[in-house]
């Protein structure tokens, strides 16, 4: 099997929501999955941008969308998208019944005014 730098297809995602937001009571717009360690973080439109912060602090360069129906990868180092790179360990997205933005109960009513 080919080894791609920054991607370990055997690592499952860390959970259904952003690791840091879940721990700290935050909320997110969309979720991204680190392709190297499985860390789930919130996207760059979310208030805390934990996926980008994770990439910057760990050097893990590639995330995959963790949204249902999305299969793209983003390379923070190359600043470009990739598709169909490799099949990662399941699940491929957060639970279908989990709201966007999420998680349930933590999203303020004026969330649209709070994102980029
Ligand atoms: Zn977050
Ligand atoms: Zn990572």
XYZ file of N, CA and C and ligand atoms in Angstrom:
350
model
N 0.830 -1.191 0.000
C 0.000 0.000 0.000
C 0.875 1.255 0.000
N 0.472 2.225 -0.782
C 1.243 3.455 -0.882
C 1.117 4.270 0.400
N 2.199 4.817 0.833
C 2.163 5.692 1.989
C 2.200 7.141 1.524
N 1.232 7.905 1.971
C 1.180 9.317 1.610
C 1.558 10.132 2.837
N 2.529 11.013 2.709
C 2.919 11.836 3.868
C 1.733 12.639 4.402
N 1.534 12.601 5.722
C 0.438 13.363 6.305
C -0.872 12.605 6.369
N -0.897 11.388 5.862
C -2.140 10.612 5.880
C -1.883 9.224 6.448
N -2.650 8.873 7.488
C -2.651 7.504 7.992
C -4.073 6.986 7.912
N -4.385 6.189 6.887
C -5.773 5.765 6.650
C -6.320 4.815 7.701
N -5.462 4.318 8.601
C -5.932 3.342 9.588
C -6.464 3.976 10.862
N -6.212 5.271 11.059
C -6.612 5.928 12.306
C -8.068 6.391 12.228
N -8.927 5.926 13.134
C -10.323 6.382 13.119
C -10.440 7.814 13.642
N -11.516 8.508 13.292
C -11.714 9.869 13.808
C -11.852 9.876 15.328
N -11.496 11.012 15.956
C -11.458 11.087 17.413
C -12.843 11.061 18.042
N -13.876 11.408 17.291
C -15.226 11.410 17.846
C -16.151 12.174 16.932
N -17.391 12.407 17.383
C -18.386 13.042 16.515
C -18.245 14.547 16.379
N -17.493 15.201 17.281
C -17.407 16.654 17.238
C -15.997 17.152 17.469
N -15.815 18.464 17.322
C -14.508 19.082 17.550
C -14.013 18.753 18.959
N -12.790 18.269 19.041
C -12.221 17.852 20.325
C -12.215 19.010 21.326
N -11.664 20.147 20.902
C -11.506 21.271 21.828
C -12.845 21.925 22.153
N -13.732 22.064 21.159
C -15.036 22.681 21.421
C -15.871 21.808 22.352
N -15.794 20.496 22.155
C -16.547 19.582 23.003
C -16.060 19.684 24.444
N -14.744 19.795 24.607
C -14.182 19.889 25.957
C -14.498 21.234 26.599
N -14.562 22.286 25.782
C -14.694 23.624 26.346
C -16.064 24.249 26.215
N -17.043 23.503 25.685
C -18.388 24.032 25.565
C -18.592 24.952 24.379
N -17.713 24.878 23.397
C -17.849 25.714 22.209
C -18.758 25.096 21.159
N -18.845 25.764 20.021
C -19.672 25.248 18.929
C -18.938 25.490 17.616
N -19.441 24.833 16.569
C -18.728 24.906 15.287
C -19.720 24.997 14.135
N -19.190 25.373 12.982
C -19.998 25.396 11.759
C -19.831 24.068 11.028
N -18.615 23.799 10.581
C -18.329 22.530 9.914
C -17.127 21.864 10.572
N -17.012 20.560 10.336
C -15.953 19.793 10.982
C -14.941 19.279 9.958
N -13.681 19.215 10.399
C -12.591 18.697 9.579
C -11.871 17.623 10.355
N -11.391 16.618 9.627
C -10.703 15.497 10.255
C -9.238 15.487 9.841
N -8.366 15.475 10.831
C -6.940 15.375 10.530
C -6.675 14.002 9.921
N -6.072 13.995 8.735
C -5.853 12.732 8.027
C -4.690 11.941 8.611
N -3.953 12.560 9.508
C -2.791 11.878 10.079
C -3.093 11.241 11.427
N -3.845 11.948 12.312
C -4.063 11.418 13.665
C -5.535 11.271 14.023
N -6.451 11.674 13.128
C -7.870 11.493 13.391
C -8.513 12.600 14.202
N -7.742 13.609 14.592
C -8.293 14.735 15.365
C -9.435 15.393 14.601
N -10.578 15.553 15.280
C -11.692 16.284 14.687
C -11.639 17.711 15.208
N -11.626 18.668 14.284
C -11.566 20.077 14.661
C -12.579 20.874 13.856
N -12.838 22.091 14.322
C -13.813 22.925 13.618
C -13.133 23.727 12.506
N -13.923 24.080 11.493
C -13.400 24.687 10.266
C -13.004 26.141 10.455
N -12.450 26.725 9.428
C -11.968 28.099 9.495
C -13.094 29.127 9.490
N -14.345 28.709 9.294
C -15.480 29.613 9.441
C -16.048 29.562 10.854
N -15.591 28.622 11.646
C -16.067 28.482 13.021
C -15.353 29.491 13.919
N -15.967 29.848 15.049
C -15.360 30.853 15.924
C -13.936 30.501 16.377
N -13.666 29.232 16.637
C -12.384 28.882 17.242
C -11.365 28.291 16.261
N -11.810 27.843 15.086
C -10.886 27.370 14.029
C -9.888 26.325 14.526
N -10.399 25.323 15.258
C -9.491 24.363 15.876
C -8.785 23.441 14.878
N -9.392 23.184 13.716
C -8.725 22.312 12.734
C -7.445 22.967 12.232
N -7.535 24.250 11.913
C -6.348 24.969 11.450
C -5.311 25.095 12.545
N -5.775 25.323 13.779
C -4.854 25.431 14.913
C -4.139 24.107 15.145
N -4.873 23.007 14.974
C -4.266 21.685 15.132
C -3.178 21.468 14.084
N -3.476 21.825 12.841
C -2.486 21.656 11.770
C -1.238 22.486 12.053
N -1.455 23.714 12.522
C -0.323 24.606 12.777
C 0.522 24.117 13.951
N -0.130 23.605 14.998
C 0.624 23.239 16.198
C 1.266 21.863 16.089
N 0.689 20.981 15.275
C 1.236 19.626 15.194
C 2.062 19.402 13.937
N 1.835 20.230 12.912
C 2.502 19.994 11.637
C 1.806 18.948 10.794
N 0.635 18.487 11.250
C -0.151 17.558 10.437
C -0.801 18.359 9.300
N -0.433 18.116 8.057
C -0.764 19.069 6.989
C -2.131 18.900 6.340
N -2.748 17.737 6.471
C -3.914 17.453 5.627
C -5.155 17.160 6.460
N -6.261 17.792 6.110
C -7.541 17.468 6.722
C -8.486 16.968 5.640
N -9.459 16.184 6.077
C -10.530 15.757 5.187
C -11.816 16.317 5.756
N -12.750 16.688 4.890
C -14.042 17.138 5.392
C -14.690 16.022 6.199
N -15.331 16.410 7.309
C -16.034 15.437 8.150
C -17.540 15.674 8.036
N -17.940 16.321 6.934
C -19.349 16.606 6.684
C -19.937 15.526 5.770
N -21.188 15.103 6.059
C -21.818 14.093 5.217
C -21.850 14.543 3.750
N -21.458 13.659 2.840
C -21.520 13.942 1.413
C -20.301 14.669 0.868
N -19.349 15.016 1.730
C -18.157 15.704 1.247
C -16.952 14.771 1.344
N -16.149 14.730 0.273
C -15.034 13.783 0.268
C -13.699 14.441 -0.064
N -13.656 15.764 0.104
C -12.410 16.440 -0.283
C -11.414 16.516 0.869
N -10.157 16.629 0.468
C -9.051 16.831 1.399
C -8.500 18.236 1.169
N -7.990 18.845 2.219
C -7.342 20.148 2.093
C -5.936 20.030 2.651
N -4.982 20.498 1.860
C -3.586 20.454 2.263
C -3.171 21.851 2.720
N -2.966 22.008 4.035
C -2.618 23.321 4.583
C -1.237 23.780 4.103
N -0.374 22.838 3.809
C 0.972 23.200 3.367
C 0.967 23.670 1.921
N 0.286 22.925 1.069
C 0.263 23.260 -0.361
C -0.846 24.249 -0.698
N -1.765 24.498 0.260
C -2.913 25.373 0.037
C -3.733 24.934 -1.166
N -4.034 23.655 -1.210
C -4.886 23.208 -2.305
C -5.733 22.007 -1.877
N -6.805 21.813 -2.644
C -7.708 20.694 -2.413
C -7.221 19.467 -3.158
N -7.642 18.313 -2.651
C -7.417 17.058 -3.363
C -8.673 16.224 -3.185
N -8.942 15.347 -4.132
C -10.120 14.484 -4.033
C -9.717 13.024 -4.173
N -10.508 12.162 -3.540
C -10.296 10.723 -3.689
C -8.850 10.333 -3.431
N -8.254 10.935 -2.417
C -6.858 10.658 -2.134
C -6.694 9.224 -1.651
N -7.443 8.876 -0.631
C -7.387 7.536 -0.060
C -8.633 7.380 0.808
N -9.062 6.150 0.997
C -10.191 5.891 1.890
C -9.679 5.826 3.322
N -10.197 6.715 4.180
C -9.795 6.701 5.584
C -10.684 5.733 6.368
N -10.198 5.355 7.545
C -10.971 4.467 8.416
C -12.320 5.096 8.745
N -13.405 4.311 8.771
C -14.731 4.863 9.053
C -14.859 5.336 10.495
N -15.857 6.180 10.794
C -16.829 6.763 9.859
C -16.240 7.917 9.040
N -16.847 8.205 7.876
C -16.338 9.240 6.985
C -16.875 10.629 7.338
N -17.882 10.679 8.181
C -18.476 11.974 8.520
C -19.130 11.884 9.892
N -19.483 13.055 10.441
C -20.156 13.062 11.741
C -21.549 12.458 11.600
N -22.166 12.067 12.733
C -23.501 11.453 12.661
C -24.476 12.344 11.894
N -25.305 11.722 11.056
C -26.245 12.452 10.202
C -27.206 13.307 11.038
N -27.581 12.809 12.211
C -28.562 13.542 13.019
C -27.922 14.628 13.878
N -26.632 14.850 13.704
C -25.959 15.936 14.426
C -26.138 17.230 13.633
N -26.668 18.287 14.266
C -26.996 19.494 13.507
C -25.770 20.250 13.006
N -25.973 21.034 11.947
C -24.959 21.937 11.397
C -25.535 23.334 11.440
N -24.976 24.315 12.122
C -23.822 24.129 13.008
C -24.181 23.289 14.230
N -23.179 22.886 14.968
C -23.392 22.017 16.106
C -22.475 22.411 17.260
N -22.514 21.697 18.354
C -23.448 20.600 18.605
C -24.785 21.127 19.114
N -25.768 20.245 19.184
C -27.102 20.617 19.637
C -27.036 21.281 21.010
N -27.699 22.425 21.136
C -27.797 23.084 22.428
C -26.701 24.093 22.714
N -25.618 24.103 21.895
C -24.498 24.999 22.198
C -24.384 26.155 21.206
N -25.218 26.145 20.164
C -25.103 27.166 19.125
C -25.974 28.373 19.463
N -25.373 29.567 19.534
C -26.177 30.764 19.845
C -27.116 31.111 18.695
N -28.234 31.763 19.009
C -29.231 32.090 18.006
C -28.679 33.000 16.907
N -27.740 33.850 17.281
C -27.194 34.793 16.295
C -25.895 34.279 15.673
N -25.766 32.962 15.527
C -24.501 32.378 15.059
C -24.087 32.907 13.694
N -25.075 33.249 12.845
C -24.712 33.746 11.510
C -23.929 35.047 11.582
N -24.182 35.824 12.636
C -23.471 37.101 12.784
C -22.072 36.907 13.383
N -21.820 35.706 13.856
C -20.579 35.479 14.597
C -19.509 34.786 13.758
N -19.875 34.366 12.532
C -18.890 33.651 11.712
C -18.401 34.530 10.584
N -17.309 34.102 10.017
C -16.678 34.873 8.942
C -17.481 34.750 7.648
Zn -13.451 23.718 17.732
Zn -3.461 15.524 13.542
